[in-house]
PDB file of C-alpha atoms and ligand atoms in Angstrom:
ATOM      1  CA  MET T  81       0.015  -0.009   0.068  1.00 91.00           C
ATOM      2  CA  MET T  82       1.446   3.254  -1.206  1.00 97.00           C
ATOM      3  CA  ARG T  83       1.759   5.820   1.623  1.00 98.00           C
ATOM      4  CA  ILE T  84       0.875   9.355   0.906  1.00 98.00           C
ATOM      5  CA  GLY T  85       2.034  12.447   2.739  1.00 98.00           C
ATOM      6  CA  VAL T  86      -0.766  15.600   1.723  1.00 98.00           C
ATOM      7  CA  LEU T  87       0.135  19.032   2.031  1.00 98.00           C
ATOM      8  CA  ALA T  88      -2.586  21.578   2.621  1.00 98.00           C
ATOM      9  CA  SER T  89      -2.823  24.929   3.956  1.00 97.00           C
ATOM     10  CA  GLY T  90      -7.041  25.314   3.498  1.00 96.00           C
ATOM     11  CA  SER T  91     -10.130  23.754   3.688  1.00 96.00           C
ATOM     12  CA  GLY T  92      -8.854  20.266   2.460  1.00 98.00           C
ATOM     13  CA  SER T  93     -11.350  19.056   0.572  1.00 98.00           C
ATOM     14  CA  ASN T  94      -9.066  17.829  -1.795  1.00 98.00           C
ATOM     15  CA  LEU T  95      -7.711  16.135   1.213  1.00 98.00           C
ATOM     16  CA  GLN T  96     -11.138  14.730   2.035  1.00 98.00           C
ATOM     17  CA  ALA T  97     -11.474  13.203  -1.573  1.00 98.00           C
ATOM     18  CA  ILE T  98      -8.253  11.556  -1.295  1.00 98.00           C
ATOM     19  CA  LEU T  99      -9.144   9.975   2.347  1.00 98.00           C
ATOM     20  CA  ASP T 100     -12.832   9.015   1.642  1.00 98.00           C
ATOM     21  CA  ALA T 101     -10.823   6.856  -2.528  1.00 98.00           C
ATOM     22  CA  CYS T 102      -8.278   5.347   0.221  1.00 98.00           C
ATOM     23  CA  ALA T 103     -10.831   4.256   2.878  1.00 97.00           C
ATOM     24  CA  SER T 104     -13.735   2.834   0.493  1.00 97.00           C
ATOM     25  CA  GLY T 105     -10.019   0.884  -1.714  1.00 96.00           C
ATOM     26  CA  ALA T 106     -11.196   2.766  -4.821  1.00 95.00           C
ATOM     27  CA  VAL T 107      -6.916   4.003  -4.245  1.00 97.00           C
ATOM     28  CA  PRO T 108      -4.597   1.403  -3.201  1.00 96.00           C
ATOM     29  CA  ALA T 109      -3.024   4.213  -0.914  1.00 98.00           C
ATOM     30  CA  GLN T 110      -2.955   5.367   2.367  1.00 98.00           C
ATOM     31  CA  VAL T 111      -2.681   8.841   4.079  1.00 98.00           C
ATOM     32  CA  ALA T 112       0.408   8.162   6.302  1.00 98.00           C
ATOM     33  CA  VAL T 113       0.359  11.923   7.466  1.00 98.00           C
ATOM     34  CA  VAL T 114      -1.007  15.149   6.677  1.00 98.00           C
ATOM     35  CA  VAL T 115       0.659  18.432   6.941  1.00 98.00           C
ATOM     36  CA  CYS T 116      -0.569  21.977   7.069  1.00 97.00           C
ATOM     37  CA  ASN T 117       1.340  25.384   7.343  1.00 96.00           C
ATOM     38  CA  VAL T 118      -1.617  27.420   8.540  1.00 96.00           C
ATOM     39  CA  ALA T 119      -3.201  26.863  12.330  1.00 95.00           C
ATOM     40  CA  GLY T 120      -6.825  25.840  12.586  1.00 95.00           C
ATOM     41  CA  ALA T 121      -6.963  25.042   8.614  1.00 97.00           C
ATOM     42  CA  GLY T 122      -9.852  22.576   8.174  1.00 97.00           C
ATOM     43  CA  ALA T 123      -7.463  20.452   6.578  1.00 98.00           C
ATOM     44  CA  LEU T 124      -6.123  19.820  10.228  1.00 98.00           C
ATOM     45  CA  GLN T 125      -9.204  18.599  11.704  1.00 98.00           C
ATOM     46  CA  ARG T 126     -10.220  16.529   8.684  1.00 98.00           C
ATOM     47  CA  ALA T 127      -7.089  14.337   9.158  1.00 98.00           C
ATOM     48  CA  GLU T 128      -7.498  14.022  12.680  1.00 98.00           C
ATOM     49  CA  LYS T 129     -11.531  13.129  11.894  1.00 98.00           C
ATOM     50  CA  ALA T 130     -10.070  10.195   9.740  1.00 98.00           C
ATOM     51  CA  GLY T 131      -7.589   9.297  12.526  1.00 98.00           C
ATOM     52  CA  VAL T 132      -4.339  10.026  10.500  1.00 98.00           C
ATOM     53  CA  PRO T 133      -1.749  12.246  12.078  1.00 98.00           C
ATOM     54  CA  ALA T 134      -1.921  16.038  11.505  1.00 98.00           C
ATOM     55  CA  VAL T 135       1.032  17.798  11.596  1.00 98.00           C
ATOM     56  CA  LEU T 136       1.065  22.005  11.722  1.00 97.00           C
ATOM     57  CA  LEU T 137       3.955  23.513  10.495  1.00 96.00           C
ATOM     58  CA  ALA T 138       3.821  27.161  10.675  1.00 94.00           C
ATOM     59  CA  HIS T 139       6.085  28.762   8.198  1.00 89.00           C
ATOM     60  CA  GLY T 140       6.626  31.342  10.304  1.00 90.00           C
ATOM     61  CA  GLN T 141       8.908  29.612  12.426  1.00 89.00           C
ATOM     62  CA  TYR T 142      11.732  29.070   9.786  1.00 95.00           C
ATOM     63  CA  PRO T 143      14.666  31.338   8.783  1.00 95.00           C
ATOM     64  CA  THR T 144      14.210  30.097   5.132  1.00 96.00           C
ATOM     65  CA  ARG T 145      12.436  28.428   2.840  1.00 95.00           C
ATOM     66  CA  ASP T 146      15.292  25.537   2.785  1.00 96.00           C
ATOM     67  CA  ALA T 147      15.258  25.196   5.969  1.00 97.00           C
ATOM     68  CA  TYR T 148      11.112  25.292   6.457  1.00 97.00           C
ATOM     69  CA  ASP T 149      11.458  22.369   3.534  1.00 97.00           C
ATOM     70  CA  ALA T 150      14.151  20.474   5.511  1.00 97.00           C
ATOM     71  CA  GLU T 151      11.756  19.862   8.293  1.00 97.00           C
ATOM     72  CA  LEU T 152       9.224  18.793   5.811  1.00 98.00           C
ATOM     73  CA  VAL T 153      11.394  15.931   4.225  1.00 98.00           C
ATOM     74  CA  ALA T 154      12.364  14.934   7.650  1.00 98.00           C
ATOM     75  CA  LEU T 155       8.683  14.607   8.464  1.00 98.00           C
ATOM     76  CA  LEU T 156       7.729  12.973   5.451  1.00 98.00           C
ATOM     77  CA  ARG T 157      10.292  10.467   6.083  1.00 98.00           C
ATOM     78  CA  LYS T 158       9.244   9.699   9.117  1.00 98.00           C
ATOM     79  CA  HIS T 159       6.182   8.491   8.232  1.00 98.00           C
ATOM     80  CA  GLY T 160       7.287   6.492   5.519  1.00 98.00           C
ATOM     81  CA  VAL T 161       6.050   8.509   2.843  1.00 98.00           C
ATOM     82  CA  GLN T 162       6.198   7.307  -0.747  1.00 98.00           C
ATOM     83  CA  LEU T 163       4.046  10.175  -2.668  1.00 98.00           C
ATOM     84  CA  VAL T 164       3.902  13.696  -1.517  1.00 98.00           C
ATOM     85  CA  CYS T 165       0.508  15.308  -2.535  1.00 98.00           C
ATOM     86  CA  LEU T 166      -0.087  18.726  -2.695  1.00 98.00           C
ATOM     87  CA  ALA T 167      -3.648  19.924  -2.055  1.00 98.00           C
ATOM     88  CA  GLY T 168      -4.146  23.796  -1.254  1.00 96.00           C
ATOM     89  CA  PHE T 169      -0.825  23.721  -0.341  1.00 96.00           C
ATOM     90  CA  MET T 170      -0.297  27.805  -0.345  1.00 93.00           C
ATOM     91  CA  ARG T 171       4.108  27.689  -0.390  1.00 91.00           C
ATOM     92  CA  LEU T 172       6.361  27.803  -3.260  1.00 90.00           C
ATOM     93  CA  ILE T 173       8.438  24.378  -2.638  1.00 93.00           C
ATOM     94  CA  THR T 174      12.267  24.511  -2.962  1.00 96.00           C
ATOM     95  CA  PRO T 175      14.809  21.736  -4.457  1.00 97.00           C
ATOM     96  CA  VAL T 176      15.137  20.536  -0.946  1.00 98.00           C
ATOM     97  CA  LEU T 177      11.872  18.766  -1.152  1.00 98.00           C
ATOM     98  CA  LEU T 178      12.032  18.876  -4.724  1.00 98.00           C
ATOM     99  CA  SER T 179      15.299  16.552  -4.978  1.00 98.00           C
ATOM    100  CA  ALA T 180      13.953  14.498  -1.816  1.00 98.00           C
ATOM    101  CA  PHE T 181      10.719  12.918  -4.011  1.00 98.00           C
ATOM    102  CA  GLN T 182      11.745  12.914  -7.468  1.00 95.00           C
ATOM    103  CA  ASN T 183       8.864  12.622  -9.662  1.00 94.00           C
ATOM    104  CA  ARG T 184       6.890  11.883  -6.201  1.00 97.00           C
ATOM    105  CA  ILE T 185       5.549  15.021  -5.799  1.00 98.00           C
ATOM    106  CA  LEU T 186       1.901  15.856  -7.335  1.00 98.00           C
ATOM    107  CA  ASN T 187       0.043  19.115  -7.541  1.00 98.00           C
ATOM    108  CA  ILE T 188      -3.851  20.103  -8.544  1.00 98.00           C
ATOM    109  CA  HIS T 189      -4.358  22.851 -10.034  1.00 98.00           C
ATOM    110  CA  PRO T 190      -7.674  24.802 -11.088  1.00 98.00           C
ATOM    111  CA  SER T 191      -7.174  25.080 -14.625  1.00 98.00           C
ATOM    112  CA  LEU T 192      -6.261  23.417 -17.952  1.00 98.00           C
ATOM    113  CA  LEU T 193      -2.339  23.543 -17.746  1.00 98.00           C
ATOM    114  CA  PRO T 194      -0.352  24.956 -19.573  1.00 98.00           C
ATOM    115  CA  ALA T 195      -3.250  27.889 -19.353  1.00 98.00           C
ATOM    116  CA  TYR T 196      -3.305  29.925 -16.249  1.00 98.00           C
ATOM    117  CA  PRO T 197      -0.918  29.109 -14.209  1.00 98.00           C
ATOM    118  CA  GLY T 198       0.063  30.686 -10.457  1.00 96.00           C
ATOM    119  CA  MET T 199      -2.439  32.382  -8.408  1.00 94.00           C
ATOM    120  CA  HIS T 200      -5.985  33.269  -9.073  1.00 97.00           C
ATOM    121  CA  ALA T 201      -6.304  30.886 -12.325  1.00 98.00           C
ATOM    122  CA  VAL T 202     -10.216  31.106 -11.948  1.00 98.00           C
ATOM    123  CA  ARG T 203     -10.058  34.607 -12.375  1.00 98.00           C
ATOM    124  CA  GLN T 204      -7.849  34.387 -15.275  1.00 98.00           C
ATOM    125  CA  ALA T 205      -9.738  32.317 -17.164  1.00 98.00           C
ATOM    126  CA  LEU T 206     -12.922  34.375 -16.605  1.00 98.00           C
ATOM    127  CA  ALA T 207     -11.066  37.694 -17.877  1.00 98.00           C
ATOM    128  CA  ALA T 208      -9.684  35.848 -20.841  1.00 98.00           C
ATOM    129  CA  GLY T 209     -13.114  35.324 -21.713  1.00 98.00           C
ATOM    130  CA  ALA T 210     -12.270  31.309 -21.719  1.00 98.00           C
ATOM    131  CA  ARG T 211     -15.065  29.336 -22.266  1.00 98.00           C
ATOM    132  CA  VAL T 212     -13.701  25.825 -21.131  1.00 98.00           C
ATOM    133  CA  SER T 213     -11.675  25.647 -18.322  1.00 98.00           C
ATOM    134  CA  GLY T 214     -10.751  22.830 -15.567  1.00 98.00           C
ATOM    135  CA  CYS T 215      -8.150  21.354 -13.314  1.00 98.00           C
ATOM    136  CA  THR T 216      -5.315  19.492 -13.880  1.00 98.00           C
ATOM    137  CA  VAL T 217      -3.353  17.250 -12.038  1.00 98.00           C
ATOM    138  CA  HIS T 218       0.552  17.188 -12.327  1.00 98.00           C
ATOM    139  CA  MET T 219       3.528  16.363 -10.879  1.00 98.00           C
ATOM    140  CA  VAL T 220       5.939  18.944  -9.473  1.00 97.00           C
ATOM    141  CA  ASP T 221       8.869  20.133 -11.041  1.00 96.00           C
ATOM    142  CA  GLU T 222      11.062  23.348 -10.173  1.00 94.00           C
ATOM    143  CA  GLY T 223       8.497  25.777 -12.071  1.00 94.00           C
ATOM    144  CA  THR T 224       5.293  27.092 -11.003  1.00 94.00           C
ATOM    145  CA  ASP T 225       2.430  24.262 -12.158  1.00 95.00           C
ATOM    146  CA  SER T 226       4.523  23.630 -15.227  1.00 95.00           C
ATOM    147  CA  GLY T 227       5.241  19.657 -14.263  1.00 96.00           C
ATOM    148  CA  PRO T 228       4.080  16.877 -16.525  1.00 97.00           C
ATOM    149  CA  ILE T 229       0.319  16.470 -17.101  1.00 97.00           C
ATOM    150  CA  VAL T 230      -0.984  13.052 -15.482  1.00 97.00           C
ATOM    151  CA  ILE T 231      -4.438  13.521 -15.873  1.00 97.00           C
ATOM    152  CA  GLN T 232      -7.300  16.519 -16.776  1.00 97.00           C
ATOM    153  CA  ALA T 233     -10.914  17.360 -16.631  1.00 96.00           C
ATOM    154  CA  ALA T 234     -12.705  20.196 -18.435  1.00 97.00           C
ATOM    155  CA  VAL T 235     -15.216  22.273 -17.299  1.00 98.00           C
ATOM    156  CA  PRO T 236     -17.447  24.370 -19.068  1.00 98.00           C
ATOM    157  CA  VAL T 237     -17.635  28.179 -18.499  1.00 98.00           C
ATOM    158  CA  LEU T 238     -21.281  29.473 -18.249  1.00 98.00           C
ATOM    159  CA  ASP T 239     -22.651  32.904 -18.767  1.00 96.00           C
ATOM    160  CA  GLY T 240     -23.338  34.669 -15.640  1.00 96.00           C
ATOM    161  CA  ASP T 241     -20.225  32.744 -13.920  1.00 98.00           C
ATOM    162  CA  THR T 242     -18.753  34.168 -11.259  1.00 98.00           C
ATOM    163  CA  GLU T 243     -15.270  32.920  -9.818  1.00 98.00           C
ATOM    164  CA  GLU T 244     -17.186  31.687  -6.560  1.00 98.00           C
ATOM    165  CA  THR T 245     -19.220  29.991  -9.325  1.00 98.00           C
ATOM    166  CA  LEU T 246     -16.755  28.253 -11.513  1.00 98.00           C
ATOM    167  CA  ALA T 247     -14.568  27.392  -9.049  1.00 98.00           C
ATOM    168  CA  ALA T 248     -17.062  25.311  -7.388  1.00 98.00           C
ATOM    169  CA  ARG T 249     -17.858  23.833 -10.770  1.00 98.00           C
ATOM    170  CA  ILE T 250     -14.036  23.007 -11.066  1.00 98.00           C
ATOM    171  CA  LEU T 251     -13.996  21.751  -7.710  1.00 98.00           C
ATOM    172  CA  VAL T 252     -16.022  18.644  -8.354  1.00 98.00           C
ATOM    173  CA  GLN T 253     -13.696  17.321 -11.025  1.00 97.00           C
ATOM    174  CA  GLU T 254     -10.792  18.099  -8.898  1.00 98.00           C
ATOM    175  CA  HIS T 255     -12.291  15.695  -6.370  1.00 98.00           C
ATOM    176  CA  ARG T 256     -12.569  13.343  -8.989  1.00 97.00           C
ATOM    177  CA  CYS T 257      -9.012  13.605 -10.890  1.00 97.00           C
ATOM    178  CA  TYR T 258      -6.683  13.718  -7.276  1.00 98.00           C
ATOM    179  CA  PRO T 259      -8.018  10.192  -6.229  1.00 97.00           C
ATOM    180  CA  ARG T 260      -7.689   8.790  -9.895  1.00 97.00           C
ATOM    181  CA  ALA T 261      -4.157  10.389 -10.559  1.00 97.00           C
ATOM    182  CA  ILE T 262      -2.825   8.752  -7.317  1.00 98.00           C
ATOM    183  CA  SER T 263      -4.121   5.478  -7.949  1.00 96.00           C
ATOM    184  CA  LEU T 264      -2.357   5.371 -11.550  1.00 95.00           C
ATOM    185  CA  LEU T 265       0.671   6.301  -9.920  1.00 96.00           C
ATOM    186  CA  ALA T 266       0.202   3.658  -6.680  1.00 96.00           C
ATOM    187  CA  GLN T 267      -0.671   0.936  -9.346  1.00 94.00           C
ATOM    188  CA  GLY T 268       2.856   2.164 -11.133  1.00 94.00           C
ATOM    189  CA  ARG T 269       0.833   2.772 -14.677  1.00 94.00           C
ATOM    190  CA  VAL T 270       2.072   6.467 -14.879  1.00 95.00           C
ATOM    191  CA  ALA T 271       5.724   6.344 -17.264  1.00 94.00           C
ATOM    192  CA  LEU T 272       7.086   9.596 -17.720  1.00 94.00           C
ATOM    193  CA  GLU T 273       8.646   9.858 -21.579  1.00 92.00           C
ATOM    194  CA  GLY T 274      10.419  12.874 -21.342  1.00 91.00           C
ATOM    195  CA  ARG T 275       7.947  15.546 -20.143  1.00 92.00           C
ATOM    196  CA  ARG T 276       4.953  13.576 -21.332  1.00 94.00           C
ATOM    197  CA  VAL T 277       3.292  10.895 -19.086  1.00 95.00           C
ATOM    198  CA  ARG T 278       2.332   7.427 -20.494  1.00 94.00           C
ATOM    199  CA  VAL T 279      -0.587   6.005 -18.734  1.00 94.00           C
ATOM    200  CA  GLN T 280      -0.431   2.171 -19.339  1.00 94.00           C
ATOM    201  CA  ALA T 281      -3.578   0.370 -19.393  1.00 91.00           C
ATOM    202  CA  LYS T 282      -1.609  -2.447 -17.361  1.00 89.00           C
ATOM    203  CA  PRO T 283       0.978  -1.740 -14.950  1.00 88.00           C
ATOM    204  CA  GLY T 284       4.866  -2.310 -16.473  1.00 86.00           C
ATOM    205  CA  ASP T 285       3.203  -2.598 -19.904  1.00 86.00           C
ATOM    206  CA  PRO T 286       4.237  -0.097 -22.089  1.00 84.00           C
ATOM    207  CA  THR T 287       2.596  -1.463 -25.251  1.00 87.00           C
ATOM    208  CA  ARG T 288      -0.384   0.498 -25.105  1.00 89.00           C
ATOM    209  CA  THR T 289      -1.179   3.678 -23.246  1.00 90.00           C
ATOM    210  CA  LEU T 290      -4.496   4.969 -22.478  1.00 90.00           C
ATOM    211  CA  SER T 291      -5.636   8.227 -23.896  1.00 85.00           C
ATOM    212  CA  SER T 292      -7.378  11.114 -21.615  1.00 81.00           C
ATOM    213  CA  PRO T 293     -11.042   9.855 -22.097  1.00 75.00           C
ATOM    214  CA  GLU T 294     -10.205   5.863 -20.843  1.00 80.00           C
ATOM    215  CA  LEU T 295      -8.383   7.562 -17.359  1.00 81.00           C
ATOM    216  CA  PHE T 296     -12.057   7.568 -16.100  1.00 77.00           C
ATOM    217  CA  ASP T 297     -13.031   3.915 -17.111  1.00 62.00           C
TER     218      ASP T 297
HETATM  219  C1  GRF N  16      -8.257  23.950  -4.880  1.00 92.98           C
HETATM  220  O1  GRF N  16      -8.836  24.406  -6.329  1.00 92.98           O
HETATM  221  C2  GRF N  16      -6.865  23.449  -5.596  1.00 92.98           C
HETATM  222  O2  GRF N  16      -6.935  23.634  -6.775  1.00 92.98           O
HETATM  223  C3  GRF N  16      -6.254  24.986  -5.345  1.00 92.98           C
HETATM  224  O3  GRF N  16      -6.764  25.193  -3.887  1.00 92.98           O
HETATM  225  C4  GRF N  16      -8.012  24.546  -3.994  1.00 92.98           C
HETATM  226  C5  GRF N  16      -7.847  23.789  -2.543  1.00 92.98           C
HETATM  227  O4  GRF N  16      -8.986  23.856  -2.322  1.00 92.98           O
HETATM  228  N1  GRF N  16      -4.956  24.676  -5.652  1.00 92.98           N
HETATM  229  P1  GRF N  16      -9.261  22.444  -0.716  1.00 92.98           P
HETATM  230  O5  GRF N  16      -8.225  22.860   0.420  1.00 92.98           O
HETATM  231  O6  GRF N  16      -8.563  21.299  -1.399  1.00 92.98           O
HETATM  232  O7  GRF N  16     -10.568  22.023  -0.563  1.00 92.98           O
END
């Protein structure tokens, strides 16, 4: 069973989707630890309710980002974490964390990357007049929301959408995509070809890879 560490800063609805999918057996993984940098965040309460170790690691107490990430790495290792999932973790991560978990860090972003990286992705999509947006689960590299894409879902932008209504519609898809992406990784079905992810139909079998719609079978 793959051991996951989830890093979050906010309400933790993606964390909840991951916890639920692990508990139901839909995802062959277990959340080993949840780390949060914001005191009182909903994510901490959700972890505690699920009986998962929940750690508050307040960044104010560390002199540098590197020092913070070194502590994070130590904590994740202590819990035997094999895959790190950023779920609304509002901090830039450094090479200290990246190099400790190479190609083993996932992030979820509320747009169809590479469109609208960075902050306020939903606001950016609305401002651009996009008719379609969505969400992306990707591997984390040194850039901002720039790593190899694992799974995406499209979401229509409707007339009259506000940032709140569109974000809520995208969030529904996030909750579907994130557990699915983790499941694929946990099954060893995600292969990297340069910067491109290939999802294998069967673990270890490179002869057939799945296209996007098939990922949701
Ligand atoms: C999500 O929209 C995610 O895409 C973004 O932050 C939000 C986290 O929401 N990076 P939650 O804390 O999982 O509810």
